[in-house]
Coordinates of C-alpha atoms in Angstrom, one line a residue:
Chain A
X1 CA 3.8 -12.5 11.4
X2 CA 7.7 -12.4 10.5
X3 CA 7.8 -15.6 9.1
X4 CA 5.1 -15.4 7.4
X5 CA 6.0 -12.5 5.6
X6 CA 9.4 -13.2 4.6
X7 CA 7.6 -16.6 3.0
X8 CA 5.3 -14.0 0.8
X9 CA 7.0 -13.4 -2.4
X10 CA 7.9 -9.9 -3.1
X11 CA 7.1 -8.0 -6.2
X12 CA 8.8 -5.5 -7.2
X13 CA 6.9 -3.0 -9.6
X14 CA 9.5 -0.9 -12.6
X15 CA 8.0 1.8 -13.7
X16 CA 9.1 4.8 -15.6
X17 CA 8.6 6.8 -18.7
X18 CA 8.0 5.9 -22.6
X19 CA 11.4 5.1 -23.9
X20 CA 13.5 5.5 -20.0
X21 CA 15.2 2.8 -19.7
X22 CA 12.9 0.3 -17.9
X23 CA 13.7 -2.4 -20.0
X24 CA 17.5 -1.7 -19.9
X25 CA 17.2 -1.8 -16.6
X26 CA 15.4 -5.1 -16.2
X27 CA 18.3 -6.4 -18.3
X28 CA 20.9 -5.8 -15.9
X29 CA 19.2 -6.7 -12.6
X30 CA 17.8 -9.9 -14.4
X31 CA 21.8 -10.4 -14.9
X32 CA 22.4 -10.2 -11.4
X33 CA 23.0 -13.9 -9.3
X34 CA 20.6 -12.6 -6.7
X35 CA 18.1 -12.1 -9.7
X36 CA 18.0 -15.8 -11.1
X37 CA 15.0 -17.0 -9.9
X38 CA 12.5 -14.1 -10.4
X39 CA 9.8 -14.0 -13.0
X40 CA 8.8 -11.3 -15.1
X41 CA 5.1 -9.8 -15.8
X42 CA 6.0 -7.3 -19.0
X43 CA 2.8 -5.9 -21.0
X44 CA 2.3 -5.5 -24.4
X45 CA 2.1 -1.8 -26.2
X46 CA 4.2 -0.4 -29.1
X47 CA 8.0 -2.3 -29.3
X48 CA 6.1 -5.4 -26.8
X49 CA 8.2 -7.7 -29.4
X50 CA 11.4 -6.3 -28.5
X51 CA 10.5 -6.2 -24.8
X52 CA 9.3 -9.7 -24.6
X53 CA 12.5 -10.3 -26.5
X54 CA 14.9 -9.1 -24.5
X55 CA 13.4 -10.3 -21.7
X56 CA 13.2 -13.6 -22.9
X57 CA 16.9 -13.9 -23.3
X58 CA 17.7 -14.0 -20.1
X59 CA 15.5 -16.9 -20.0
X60 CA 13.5 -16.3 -16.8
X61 CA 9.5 -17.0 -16.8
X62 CA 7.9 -14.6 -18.4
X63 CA 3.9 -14.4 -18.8
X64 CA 2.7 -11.5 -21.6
X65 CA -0.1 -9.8 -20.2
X66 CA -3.2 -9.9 -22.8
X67 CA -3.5 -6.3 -22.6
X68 CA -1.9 -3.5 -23.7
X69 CA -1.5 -1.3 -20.5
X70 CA -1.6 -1.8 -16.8
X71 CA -4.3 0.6 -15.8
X72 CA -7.5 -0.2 -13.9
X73 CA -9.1 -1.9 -16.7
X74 CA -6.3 -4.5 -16.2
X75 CA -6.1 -4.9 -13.2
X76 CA -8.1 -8.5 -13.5
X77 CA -5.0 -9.6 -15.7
X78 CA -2.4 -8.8 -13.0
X79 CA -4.5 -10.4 -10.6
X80 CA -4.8 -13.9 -13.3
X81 CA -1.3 -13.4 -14.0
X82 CA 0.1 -13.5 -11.0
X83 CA -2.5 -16.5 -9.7
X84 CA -1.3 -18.6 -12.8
X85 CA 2.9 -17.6 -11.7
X86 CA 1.8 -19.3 -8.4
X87 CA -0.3 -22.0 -9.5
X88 CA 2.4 -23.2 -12.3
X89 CA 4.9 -22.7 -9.4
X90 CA 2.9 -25.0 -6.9
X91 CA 2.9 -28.0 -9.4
X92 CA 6.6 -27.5 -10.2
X93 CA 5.8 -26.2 -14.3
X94 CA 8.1 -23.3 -14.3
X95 CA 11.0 -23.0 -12.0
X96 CA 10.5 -22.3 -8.0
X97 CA 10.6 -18.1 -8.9
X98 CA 11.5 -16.6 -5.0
X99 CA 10.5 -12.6 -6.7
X100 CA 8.6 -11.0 -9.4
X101 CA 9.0 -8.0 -11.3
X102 CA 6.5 -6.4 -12.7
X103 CA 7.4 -4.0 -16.1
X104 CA 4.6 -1.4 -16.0
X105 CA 3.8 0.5 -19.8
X106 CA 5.3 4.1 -19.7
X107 CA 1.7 5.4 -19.4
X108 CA 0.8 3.3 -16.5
X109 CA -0.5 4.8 -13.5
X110 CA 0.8 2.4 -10.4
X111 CA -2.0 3.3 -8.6
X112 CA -4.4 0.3 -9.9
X113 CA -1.0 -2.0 -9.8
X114 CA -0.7 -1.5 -6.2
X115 CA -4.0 -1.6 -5.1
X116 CA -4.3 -5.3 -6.9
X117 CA -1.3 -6.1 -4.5
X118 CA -2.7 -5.1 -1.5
X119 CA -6.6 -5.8 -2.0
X120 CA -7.1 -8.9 -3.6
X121 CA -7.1 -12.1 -1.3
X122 CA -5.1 -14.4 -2.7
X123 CA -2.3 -12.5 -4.1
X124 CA -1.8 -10.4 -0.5
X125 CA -1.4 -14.3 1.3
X126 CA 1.2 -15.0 -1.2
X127 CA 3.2 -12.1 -2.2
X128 CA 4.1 -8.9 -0.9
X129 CA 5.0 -5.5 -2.5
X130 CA 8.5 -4.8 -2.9
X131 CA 10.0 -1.9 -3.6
X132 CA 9.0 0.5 -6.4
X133 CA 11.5 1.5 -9.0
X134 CA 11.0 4.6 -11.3
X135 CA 13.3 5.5 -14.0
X136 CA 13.5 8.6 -15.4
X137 CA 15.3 9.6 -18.5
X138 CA 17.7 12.6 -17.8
X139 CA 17.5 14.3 -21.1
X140 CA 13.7 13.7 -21.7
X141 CA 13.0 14.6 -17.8
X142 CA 11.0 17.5 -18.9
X143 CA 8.7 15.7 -21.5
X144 CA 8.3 12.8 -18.6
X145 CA 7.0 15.5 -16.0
X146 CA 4.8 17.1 -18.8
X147 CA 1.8 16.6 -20.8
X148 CA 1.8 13.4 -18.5
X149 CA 0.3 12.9 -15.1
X150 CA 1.6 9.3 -15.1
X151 CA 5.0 10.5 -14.9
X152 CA 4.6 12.4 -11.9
X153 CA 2.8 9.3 -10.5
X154 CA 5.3 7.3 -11.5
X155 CA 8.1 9.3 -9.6
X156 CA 5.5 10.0 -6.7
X157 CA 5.0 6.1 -5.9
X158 CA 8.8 5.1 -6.3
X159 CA 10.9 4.0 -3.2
X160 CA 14.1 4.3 -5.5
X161 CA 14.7 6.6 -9.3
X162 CA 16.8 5.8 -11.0
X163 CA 17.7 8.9 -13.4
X164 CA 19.3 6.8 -16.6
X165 CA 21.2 8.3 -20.0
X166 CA 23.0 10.3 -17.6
X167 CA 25.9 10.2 -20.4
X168 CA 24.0 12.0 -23.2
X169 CA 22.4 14.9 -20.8
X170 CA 24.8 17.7 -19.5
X171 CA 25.9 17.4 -15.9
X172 CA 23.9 20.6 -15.1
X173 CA 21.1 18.7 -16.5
X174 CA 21.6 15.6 -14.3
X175 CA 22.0 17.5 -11.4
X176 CA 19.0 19.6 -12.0
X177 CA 16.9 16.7 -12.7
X178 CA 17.9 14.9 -9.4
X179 CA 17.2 18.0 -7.5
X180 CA 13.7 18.0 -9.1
X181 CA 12.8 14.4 -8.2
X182 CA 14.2 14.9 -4.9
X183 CA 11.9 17.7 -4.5
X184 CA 9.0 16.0 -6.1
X185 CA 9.6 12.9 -4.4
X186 CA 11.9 13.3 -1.0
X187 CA 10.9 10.2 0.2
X188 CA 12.9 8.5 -2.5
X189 CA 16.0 7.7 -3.1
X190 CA 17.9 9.1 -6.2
X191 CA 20.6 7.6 -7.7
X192 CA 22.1 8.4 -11.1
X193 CA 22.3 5.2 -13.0
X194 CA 25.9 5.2 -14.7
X195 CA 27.4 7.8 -12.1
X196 CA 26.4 5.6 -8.6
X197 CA 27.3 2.6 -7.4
X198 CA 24.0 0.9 -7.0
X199 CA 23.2 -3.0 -7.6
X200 CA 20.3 -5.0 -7.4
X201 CA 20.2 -5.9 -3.6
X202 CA 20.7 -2.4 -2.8
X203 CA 17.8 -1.0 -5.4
X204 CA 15.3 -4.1 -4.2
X205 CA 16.2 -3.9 -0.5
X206 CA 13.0 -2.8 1.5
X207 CA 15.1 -0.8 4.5
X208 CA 13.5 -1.0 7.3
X209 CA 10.8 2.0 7.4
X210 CA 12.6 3.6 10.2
X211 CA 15.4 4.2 8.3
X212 CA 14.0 5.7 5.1
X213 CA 11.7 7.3 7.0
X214 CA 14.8 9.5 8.7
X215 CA 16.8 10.6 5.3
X216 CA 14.2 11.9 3.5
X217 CA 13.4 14.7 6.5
X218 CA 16.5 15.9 6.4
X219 CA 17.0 16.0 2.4
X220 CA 14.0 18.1 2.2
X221 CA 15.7 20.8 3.3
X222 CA 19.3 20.2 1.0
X223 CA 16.7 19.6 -2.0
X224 CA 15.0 22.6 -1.3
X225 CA 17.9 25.2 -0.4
X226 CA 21.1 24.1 -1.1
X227 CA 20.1 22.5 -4.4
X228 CA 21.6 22.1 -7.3
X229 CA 24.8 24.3 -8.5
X230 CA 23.6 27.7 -10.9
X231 CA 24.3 26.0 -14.1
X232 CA 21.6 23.9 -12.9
X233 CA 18.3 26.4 -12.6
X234 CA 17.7 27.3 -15.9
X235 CA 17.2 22.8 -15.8
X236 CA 15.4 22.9 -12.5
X237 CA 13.1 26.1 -13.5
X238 CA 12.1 24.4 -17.1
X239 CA 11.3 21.0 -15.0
X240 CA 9.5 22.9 -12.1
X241 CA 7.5 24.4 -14.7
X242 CA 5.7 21.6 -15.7
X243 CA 5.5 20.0 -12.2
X244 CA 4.9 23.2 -10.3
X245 CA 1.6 22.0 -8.9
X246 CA 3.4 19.1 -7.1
X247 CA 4.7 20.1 -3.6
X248 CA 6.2 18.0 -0.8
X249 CA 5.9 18.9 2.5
X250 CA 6.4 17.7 6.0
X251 CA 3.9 17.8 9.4
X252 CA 5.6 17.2 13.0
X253 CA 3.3 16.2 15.6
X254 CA 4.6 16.8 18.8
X255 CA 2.5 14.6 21.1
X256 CA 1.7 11.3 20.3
X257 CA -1.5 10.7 18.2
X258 CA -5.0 8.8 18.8
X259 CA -4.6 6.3 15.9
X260 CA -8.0 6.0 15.3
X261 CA -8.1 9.3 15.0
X262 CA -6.0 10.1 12.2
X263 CA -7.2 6.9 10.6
X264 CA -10.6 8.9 10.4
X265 CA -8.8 11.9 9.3
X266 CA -6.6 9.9 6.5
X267 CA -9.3 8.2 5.3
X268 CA -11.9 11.1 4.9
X269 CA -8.9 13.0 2.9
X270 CA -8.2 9.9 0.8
X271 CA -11.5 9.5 0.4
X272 CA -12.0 13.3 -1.1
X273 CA -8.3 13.8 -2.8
X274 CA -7.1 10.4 -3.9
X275 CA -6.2 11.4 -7.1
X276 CA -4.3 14.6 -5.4
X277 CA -2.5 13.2 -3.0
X278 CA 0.3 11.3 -4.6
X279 CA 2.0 9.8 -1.5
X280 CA 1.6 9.6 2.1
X281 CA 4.6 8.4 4.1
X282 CA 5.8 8.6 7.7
X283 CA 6.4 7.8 11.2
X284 CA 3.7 8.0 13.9
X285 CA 4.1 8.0 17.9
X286 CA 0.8 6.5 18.6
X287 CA -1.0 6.9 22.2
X288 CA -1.1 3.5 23.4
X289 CA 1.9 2.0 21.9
X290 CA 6.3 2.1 22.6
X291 CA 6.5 1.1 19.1
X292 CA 6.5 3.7 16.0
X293 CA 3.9 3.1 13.8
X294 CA 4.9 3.2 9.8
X295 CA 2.2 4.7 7.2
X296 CA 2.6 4.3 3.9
X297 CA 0.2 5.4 0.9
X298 CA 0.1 5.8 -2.6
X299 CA -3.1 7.9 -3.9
X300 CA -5.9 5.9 -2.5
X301 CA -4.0 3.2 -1.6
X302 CA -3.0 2.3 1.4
X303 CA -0.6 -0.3 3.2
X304 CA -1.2 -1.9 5.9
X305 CA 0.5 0.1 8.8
X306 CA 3.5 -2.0 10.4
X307 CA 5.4 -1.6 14.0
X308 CA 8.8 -0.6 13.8
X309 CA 11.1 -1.9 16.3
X310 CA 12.5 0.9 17.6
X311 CA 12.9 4.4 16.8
X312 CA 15.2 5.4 13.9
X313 CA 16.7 8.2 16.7
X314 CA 16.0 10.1 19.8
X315 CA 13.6 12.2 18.1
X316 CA 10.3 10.6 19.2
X317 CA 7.7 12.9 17.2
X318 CA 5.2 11.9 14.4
X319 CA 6.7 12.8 11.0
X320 CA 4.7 12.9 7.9
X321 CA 5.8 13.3 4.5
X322 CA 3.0 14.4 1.7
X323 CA 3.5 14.7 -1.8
X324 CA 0.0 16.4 -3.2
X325 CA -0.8 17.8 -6.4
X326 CA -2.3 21.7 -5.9
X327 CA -3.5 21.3 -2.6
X328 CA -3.6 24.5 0.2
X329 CA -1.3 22.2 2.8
X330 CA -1.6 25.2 5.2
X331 CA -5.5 24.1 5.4
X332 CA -4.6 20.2 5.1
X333 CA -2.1 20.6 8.5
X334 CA -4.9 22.9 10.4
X335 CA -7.4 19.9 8.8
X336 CA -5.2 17.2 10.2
X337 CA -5.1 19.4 13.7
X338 CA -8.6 19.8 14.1
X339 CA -9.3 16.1 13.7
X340 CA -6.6 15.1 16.1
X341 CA -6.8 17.5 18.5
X342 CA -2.6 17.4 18.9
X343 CA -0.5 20.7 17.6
X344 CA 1.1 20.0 14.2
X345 CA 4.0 22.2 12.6
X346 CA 5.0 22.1 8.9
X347 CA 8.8 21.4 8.7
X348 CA 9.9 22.7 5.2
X349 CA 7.9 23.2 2.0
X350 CA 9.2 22.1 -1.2
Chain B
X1 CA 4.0 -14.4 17.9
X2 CA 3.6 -10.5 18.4
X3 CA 0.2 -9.6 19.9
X4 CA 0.1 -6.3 17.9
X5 CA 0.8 -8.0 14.4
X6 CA -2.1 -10.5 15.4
X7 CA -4.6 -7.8 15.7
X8 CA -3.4 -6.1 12.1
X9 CA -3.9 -9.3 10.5
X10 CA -7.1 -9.8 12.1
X11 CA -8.9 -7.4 10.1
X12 CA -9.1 -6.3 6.4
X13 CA -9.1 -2.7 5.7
X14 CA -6.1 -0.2 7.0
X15 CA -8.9 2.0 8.4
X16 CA -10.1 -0.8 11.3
X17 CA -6.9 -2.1 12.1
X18 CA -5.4 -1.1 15.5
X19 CA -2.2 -0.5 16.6
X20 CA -2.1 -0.3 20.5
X21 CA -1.6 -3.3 22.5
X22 CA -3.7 -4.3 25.4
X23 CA -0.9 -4.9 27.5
X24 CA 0.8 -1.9 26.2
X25 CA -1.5 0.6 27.8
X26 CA -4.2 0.3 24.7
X27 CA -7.9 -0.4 24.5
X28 CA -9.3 -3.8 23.2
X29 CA -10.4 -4.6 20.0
X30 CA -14.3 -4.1 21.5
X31 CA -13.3 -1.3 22.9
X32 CA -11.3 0.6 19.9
X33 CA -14.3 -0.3 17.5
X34 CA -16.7 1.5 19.9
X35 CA -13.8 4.6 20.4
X36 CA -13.5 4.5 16.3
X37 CA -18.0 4.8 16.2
X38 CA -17.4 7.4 18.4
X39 CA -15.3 9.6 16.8
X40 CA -16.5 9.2 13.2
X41 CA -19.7 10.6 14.9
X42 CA -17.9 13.4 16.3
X43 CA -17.8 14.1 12.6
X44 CA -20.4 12.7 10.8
X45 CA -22.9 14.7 13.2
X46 CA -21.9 17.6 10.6
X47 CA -23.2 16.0 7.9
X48 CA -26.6 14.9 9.8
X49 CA -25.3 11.1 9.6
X50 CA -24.6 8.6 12.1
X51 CA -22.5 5.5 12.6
X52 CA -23.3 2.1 14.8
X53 CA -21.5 -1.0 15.1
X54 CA -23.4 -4.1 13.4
X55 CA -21.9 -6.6 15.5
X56 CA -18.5 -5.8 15.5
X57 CA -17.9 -7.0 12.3
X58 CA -19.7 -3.8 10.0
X59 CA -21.0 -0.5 10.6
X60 CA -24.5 0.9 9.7
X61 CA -24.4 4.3 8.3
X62 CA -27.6 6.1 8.7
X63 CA -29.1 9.5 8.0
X64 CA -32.0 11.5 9.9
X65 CA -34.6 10.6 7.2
X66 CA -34.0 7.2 7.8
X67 CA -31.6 6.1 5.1
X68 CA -29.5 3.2 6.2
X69 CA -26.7 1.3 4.6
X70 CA -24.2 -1.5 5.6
X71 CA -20.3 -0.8 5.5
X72 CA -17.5 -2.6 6.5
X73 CA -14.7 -0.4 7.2
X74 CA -13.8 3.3 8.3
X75 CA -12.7 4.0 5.2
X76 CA -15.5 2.9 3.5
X77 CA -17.9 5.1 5.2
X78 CA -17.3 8.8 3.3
X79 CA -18.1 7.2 -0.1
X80 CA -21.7 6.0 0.9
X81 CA -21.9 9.0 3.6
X82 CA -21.7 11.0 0.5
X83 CA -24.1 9.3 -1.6
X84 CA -26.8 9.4 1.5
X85 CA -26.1 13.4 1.9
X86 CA -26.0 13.8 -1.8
X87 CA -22.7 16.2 -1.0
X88 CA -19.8 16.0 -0.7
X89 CA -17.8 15.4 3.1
X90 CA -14.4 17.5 2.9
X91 CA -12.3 17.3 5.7
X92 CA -10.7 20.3 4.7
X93 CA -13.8 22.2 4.4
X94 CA -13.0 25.3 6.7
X95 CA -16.7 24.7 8.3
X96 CA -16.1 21.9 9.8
X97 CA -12.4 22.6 10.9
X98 CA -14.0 25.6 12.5
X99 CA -16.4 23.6 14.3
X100 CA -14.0 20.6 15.5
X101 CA -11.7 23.1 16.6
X102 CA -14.7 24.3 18.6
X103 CA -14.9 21.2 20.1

């Protein structure tokens, strides 16, 4: 299965906000040497001529999708675009492309992207989902997180955000917006765009679950209490107020778990609050097996669980990360129990 | 090749996949389908429904009136369990917590 993974083409989804900084972004990793022989998917809505543009310039394949957003009704283009990137590629048309990015419209929900990743047939035996990228504007954080329940999608499905226009927002403002996300979303990481030294391999590299698996556990807590400095708050209480519905928290298992059984369990709860629970992500010690066991799910979606090598430390328990949208989590852990049969503590609540 | 990763490719929805090892202690794939029946009736008995393997490659899902439909994975199962009982199935409904932490 290694090899043929790593022969599956990644695709890496940027997503973000009306007006974030997606396309700037696109701009500089498409710069990058590493970034020479990836192909674009970039939609068309509002300033599409300036995106397709820009794009353009840096002269990599591009296909314009026929429609104007991502969504579910769209899906069906994805799905053709990315069929005709391969098909092209296989009789040598357009260049041999080894990644492609996908440029989501601010309003996009990456649910329906994702699940055309993982579902359809052909696309899951020749690509595989990279890492999801969310940008999020530091002085329009607020605006992003309100009004709009793709934003906190957006930010809930990233792997990495990258909080852009950091020069133009207050450093109060900054840090209040990265302890939001982190709070919102503590199973990404958060970079400030100008301020940290990130580059393309390091924003596109899928770290091996076990290790992103570990950080986020611990940053709950410093995103929770330490937080940001008291210039900060007034920020941090103005974003909270539009994303107050959105909590994180984190369920310990201390005896290993009957897979099947939480599958049941995960399942049912997917099944019933899909469109509240905005991320699923953890670690599992599974009766039966040495090897962790890596979840990973994003609304209704969900990857297909992979083996870990080894454990990212000595701590051997089940961790589970949950980002849901005004759910009792008190009830959801005693749920989760029930079904199980195994004791399960909450670590820290966002 | 890694026995484990054989078994995850060998079947199509998350919900059916398993991730024990026979040689590591785990059951076999005949084995975890009839363990996975067996506890989606542990639940499902709550709702008046029941689940059978169709030849290990679907599940019938059928109710006491006599309703039946096909399904092919776990996960599929709540949708059409819900459409059969004409309700919804919440696993956080504090009922049916109550009674599986009964036993």
């Amino acid at each position: 299965m290694t090899s043929q993974a790593s022969a599956h083409t990644p695709v890496n989804l940027v997503t973000g906000f009306l007006g974030s900084g997606k396309t700037t972004l696109l701009q500089r990793l498409l710069r990058s040497p590493q970034m020479s022989r990836t192909a674009v998917l970039i939609n068309e809505l509002g300033e599409v001529g300036l995106d397709h543009l820009l794009v353009q310039q840096v002269d990599e394949p591009v296909v314009l999708l026929e429609s104007g957003c991502i969504c579910c009704t769209i899906r069906s283009d994805l799905s053709s675009a990315l069929r005709d990137l391969l098909g092209r590629r296989e009789r040598g048309e357009i260049p041999a492309f080894n990644r492609v990015v996908i440029e989501t419209t601010g309003l996009a929900d990456p649910g329906p992207i994702l699940y055309t990743l993982l579902s359809e047939r052909v696309i899951q035996h020749h690509f595989r989902l990279g890492n999801v990228i969310a940008t999020v504007d530091a002085v329009n954080a607020a605006l992003h997180l309100a009004d709009n329940p793709e934003g906190i999608k957006q930010v809930a499905a990233a792997d990495r955000l990258l909080i852009t226009k950091t020069d133009l927002a207050e450093p109060a403002q900054v840090a209040a917006v990265r302890q939001v996300l982190a709070q919102i979303n503590p199973s990404a990481e958060v970079w400030d765009a100008l301020q940290d030294p990130w580059d393309a391999d390091a924003l596109l590299e899928v770290r091996p679950a076990a290790r992103s698996v570990m950080p986020e556990l611990t940053r709950f807590t410093a995103a929770t209490e330490d937080g940001a400095s008291a210039a900060a708050q007034p920020y941090v209480k103005a974003l909270r107020r539009h994303s107050e519905q959105v909590a994180s928290f984190s369920l310990v298992l201390e005896q290993p778990l009957d897979w099947t059984a939480f599958g049941i369990w995960l399942s049912m709860l997917l099944n019933r609050y899909g469109n509240d629970v905005l991320r699923v992500k953890g670690i599992l010690q599974v009766q039966g097996s040495d090897a962790p066991v890596f979840i990973n799910a994003v609304q209704h979606i969900v990857h297909p669980p992979q083996h870990l090598e080894r454990w990212p430390s000595q701590d051997q328990r089940s961790r589970i990360v949950f980002i849901t949208r005004g759910m009792d989590h008190a009830r959801l852990r005693r749920s989760l129990e029930a079904f199980c049969g195994a004791r399960v503590a909450e670590l820290s609540v966002a | 090749m890694c026995g484990m990763c054989g078994v995850f490719l060998g079947e199509s929805n998350w919900s059916d996949t398993t991730v024990t090892s026979v040689t590591g202690g785990g059951r076999t794939r005949r084995h975890e389908r009839l363990h996975r029946v067996a506890l989606t009736n542990r639940i499902l008995k709550h709702c008046a429904l029941k689940v059978s393997d169709w030849n290990g490659v679907s599940y019938v899902l059928s109710s006491a009136t006599g309703q039946t439909a096909i399904v092919d994975s776990i996960a599929a199962v709540w949708p059409v369990a819900e459409q059969l009982r004409k309700r919804p199935i919440d696993p956080l409904d504090e009922r049916l917590i109550a009674a599986l932490e009964r036993g």
